[in-house]
mmCIF file of C-alpha atoms in Angstrom:
data_model
loop_
_atom_site.group_PDB
_atom_site.id
_atom_site.type_symbol
_atom_site.label_atom_id
_atom_site.label_comp_id
_atom_site.label_asym_id
_atom_site.label_seq_id
_atom_site.Cartn_x
_atom_site.Cartn_y
_atom_site.Cartn_z
ATOM 1 C CA UNK A 1 90.700 62.563 24.821
ATOM 2 C CA UNK A 2 91.776 66.167 23.590
ATOM 3 C CA UNK A 3 95.235 67.712 24.065
ATOM 4 C CA UNK A 4 96.964 70.628 23.192
ATOM 5 C CA UNK A 5 101.001 70.543 23.359
ATOM 6 C CA UNK A 6 102.960 73.759 23.329
ATOM 7 C CA UNK A 7 106.054 74.249 21.997
ATOM 8 C CA UNK A 8 108.574 76.749 21.230
ATOM 9 C CA UNK A 9 109.027 78.948 24.509
ATOM 10 C CA UNK A 10 112.780 80.117 26.105
ATOM 11 C CA UNK A 11 114.886 82.517 26.713
ATOM 12 C CA UNK A 12 115.655 85.538 24.685
ATOM 13 C CA UNK A 13 116.911 88.970 25.059
ATOM 14 C CA UNK A 14 115.686 91.803 24.386
ATOM 15 C CA UNK A 15 114.724 92.261 20.531
ATOM 16 C CA UNK A 16 115.190 88.879 19.914
ATOM 17 C CA UNK A 17 112.283 86.680 18.382
ATOM 18 C CA UNK A 18 110.289 83.313 19.317
ATOM 19 C CA UNK A 19 108.019 81.510 17.854
ATOM 20 C CA UNK A 20 104.844 79.139 20.028
ATOM 21 C CA UNK A 21 103.486 76.125 18.668
ATOM 22 C CA UNK A 22 100.457 74.488 19.740
ATOM 23 C CA UNK A 23 99.134 71.136 18.362
ATOM 24 C CA UNK A 24 95.652 69.537 19.521
ATOM 25 C CA UNK A 25 95.382 66.520 19.168
ATOM 26 C CA UNK A 26 92.108 63.648 19.372
ATOM 27 C CA UNK A 27 88.596 63.346 18.959
ATOM 28 C CA UNK A 28 88.264 66.803 17.065
ATOM 29 C CA UNK A 29 85.694 67.038 14.733
ATOM 30 C CA UNK A 30 86.435 71.476 14.286
ATOM 31 C CA UNK A 31 88.773 73.853 15.946
ATOM 32 C CA UNK A 32 86.316 77.221 15.802
ATOM 33 C CA UNK A 33 88.935 79.841 17.365
ATOM 34 C CA UNK A 34 92.475 78.684 18.565
ATOM 35 C CA UNK A 35 94.504 81.789 20.733
ATOM 36 C CA UNK A 36 97.460 82.496 23.462
ATOM 37 C CA UNK A 37 97.048 84.115 26.418
ATOM 38 C CA UNK A 38 99.797 84.803 28.524
ATOM 39 C CA UNK A 39 99.941 85.218 32.804
ATOM 40 C CA UNK A 40 103.104 87.180 34.269
ATOM 41 C CA UNK A 41 103.389 86.501 37.634
ATOM 42 C CA UNK A 42 100.530 88.052 39.844
ATOM 43 C CA UNK A 43 98.723 89.360 36.763
ATOM 44 C CA UNK A 44 95.478 88.199 35.513
ATOM 45 C CA UNK A 45 95.740 85.854 32.547
ATOM 46 C CA UNK A 46 94.663 87.749 29.376
ATOM 47 C CA UNK A 47 94.683 87.504 26.320
ATOM 48 C CA UNK A 48 97.617 87.601 23.422
ATOM 49 C CA UNK A 49 95.940 87.046 20.520
ATOM 50 C CA UNK A 50 93.400 84.908 18.374
ATOM 51 C CA UNK A 51 92.758 83.328 15.093
ATOM 52 C CA UNK A 52 88.866 82.126 13.983
ATOM 53 C CA UNK A 53 88.380 78.804 11.543
ATOM 54 C CA UNK A 54 87.832 81.672 9.191
ATOM 55 C CA UNK A 55 91.665 82.960 9.658
ATOM 56 C CA UNK A 56 90.519 86.495 11.267
ATOM 57 C CA UNK A 57 93.066 87.247 14.028
ATOM 58 C CA UNK A 58 92.368 89.580 17.283
ATOM 59 C CA UNK A 59 95.483 90.829 19.306
ATOM 60 C CA UNK A 60 96.217 93.090 22.246
ATOM 61 C CA UNK A 61 97.042 96.340 21.744
ATOM 62 C CA UNK A 62 100.289 95.633 23.490
ATOM 63 C CA UNK A 63 101.606 93.334 20.793
ATOM 64 C CA UNK A 64 99.949 94.445 17.569
ATOM 65 C CA UNK A 65 102.983 94.916 14.816
ATOM 66 C CA UNK A 66 104.932 92.292 16.791
ATOM 67 C CA UNK A 67 103.265 88.965 16.944
ATOM 68 C CA UNK A 68 101.778 87.327 14.208
ATOM 69 C CA UNK A 69 98.741 84.377 14.739
ATOM 70 C CA UNK A 70 98.474 82.069 12.382
ATOM 71 C CA UNK A 71 97.263 78.575 11.855
ATOM 72 C CA UNK A 72 97.720 75.438 9.529
ATOM 73 C CA UNK A 73 93.940 73.794 10.168
ATOM 74 C CA UNK A 74 95.707 70.381 8.647
ATOM 75 C CA UNK A 75 97.753 69.901 11.440
ATOM 76 C CA UNK A 76 94.964 71.205 13.799
ATOM 77 C CA UNK A 77 98.431 73.685 14.934
ATOM 78 C CA UNK A 78 98.358 77.410 15.769
ATOM 79 C CA UNK A 79 101.348 79.726 15.699
ATOM 80 C CA UNK A 80 102.530 82.825 17.336
ATOM 81 C CA UNK A 81 105.195 84.161 16.416
ATOM 82 C CA UNK A 82 107.101 86.467 18.081
ATOM 83 C CA UNK A 83 109.417 89.263 16.842
ATOM 84 C CA UNK A 84 111.059 92.367 19.266
ATOM 85 C CA UNK A 85 110.110 91.214 22.257
ATOM 86 C CA UNK A 86 110.312 92.887 25.543
ATOM 87 C CA UNK A 87 110.950 92.275 29.092
ATOM 88 C CA UNK A 88 107.123 92.898 29.272
ATOM 89 C CA UNK A 89 106.329 89.836 27.394
ATOM 90 C CA UNK A 90 107.478 87.895 29.693
ATOM 91 C CA UNK A 91 104.960 85.096 31.354
ATOM 92 C CA UNK A 92 103.453 82.061 30.721
ATOM 93 C CA UNK A 93 101.806 81.870 27.115
ATOM 94 C CA UNK A 94 99.025 79.549 27.130
ATOM 95 C CA UNK A 95 97.369 77.821 24.529
ATOM 96 C CA UNK A 96 93.538 77.349 23.964
ATOM 97 C CA UNK A 97 91.227 76.138 21.439
ATOM 98 C CA UNK A 98 87.227 76.128 20.827
ATOM 99 C CA UNK A 99 86.170 72.897 19.390
ATOM 100 C CA UNK A 100 83.047 71.250 18.425
ATOM 101 C CA UNK A 101 84.165 67.442 19.417
ATOM 102 C CA UNK A 102 83.572 64.312 17.012
ATOM 103 C CA UNK A 103 80.256 63.618 18.948
ATOM 104 C CA UNK A 104 79.025 66.978 18.341
ATOM 105 C CA UNK A 105 79.959 68.667 21.732
ATOM 106 C CA UNK A 106 81.385 72.113 21.729
ATOM 107 C CA UNK A 107 84.588 72.536 24.275
ATOM 108 C CA UNK A 108 87.237 74.758 25.320
ATOM 109 C CA UNK A 109 90.492 74.004 26.192
ATOM 110 C CA UNK A 110 93.822 74.637 27.154
ATOM 111 C CA UNK A 111 97.433 73.788 27.661
ATOM 112 C CA UNK A 112 99.478 73.489 30.094
ATOM 113 C CA UNK A 113 101.146 77.043 29.323
ATOM 114 C CA UNK A 114 105.103 77.172 27.632
ATOM 115 C CA UNK A 115 107.668 80.063 29.789
ATOM 116 C CA UNK A 116 108.915 82.707 27.500
ATOM 117 C CA UNK A 117 111.179 84.713 29.797
ATOM 118 C CA UNK A 118 112.429 87.936 27.895
ATOM 119 C CA UNK A 119 116.123 89.050 29.771
ATOM 120 C CA UNK A 120 119.253 90.180 28.913
#
């Protein structure tokens, strides 16, 4: 019933920018927290940033000052603006949502991921 669809990944040179989007759809009553995680080859999946329904944000130290997370509640969409990209940002980026379904249950959902590659 609930889907998270990511877009915006791709190949970019060091110092460049990308903007990721994740749209949630389906039987959703409300979304508590939306966030972005990433997983590089051979590494665990780590938090990049997340944003609450009240617009409180948290960022990994490695991306502070470079990435900005935002959300559009009317569209059930979360964004990640990534500037000054570095090769170490290369990873699969996953969208995550902690939400309340229309029947009242609380669930966590993941998108399928979008590849971000930073290389010259």
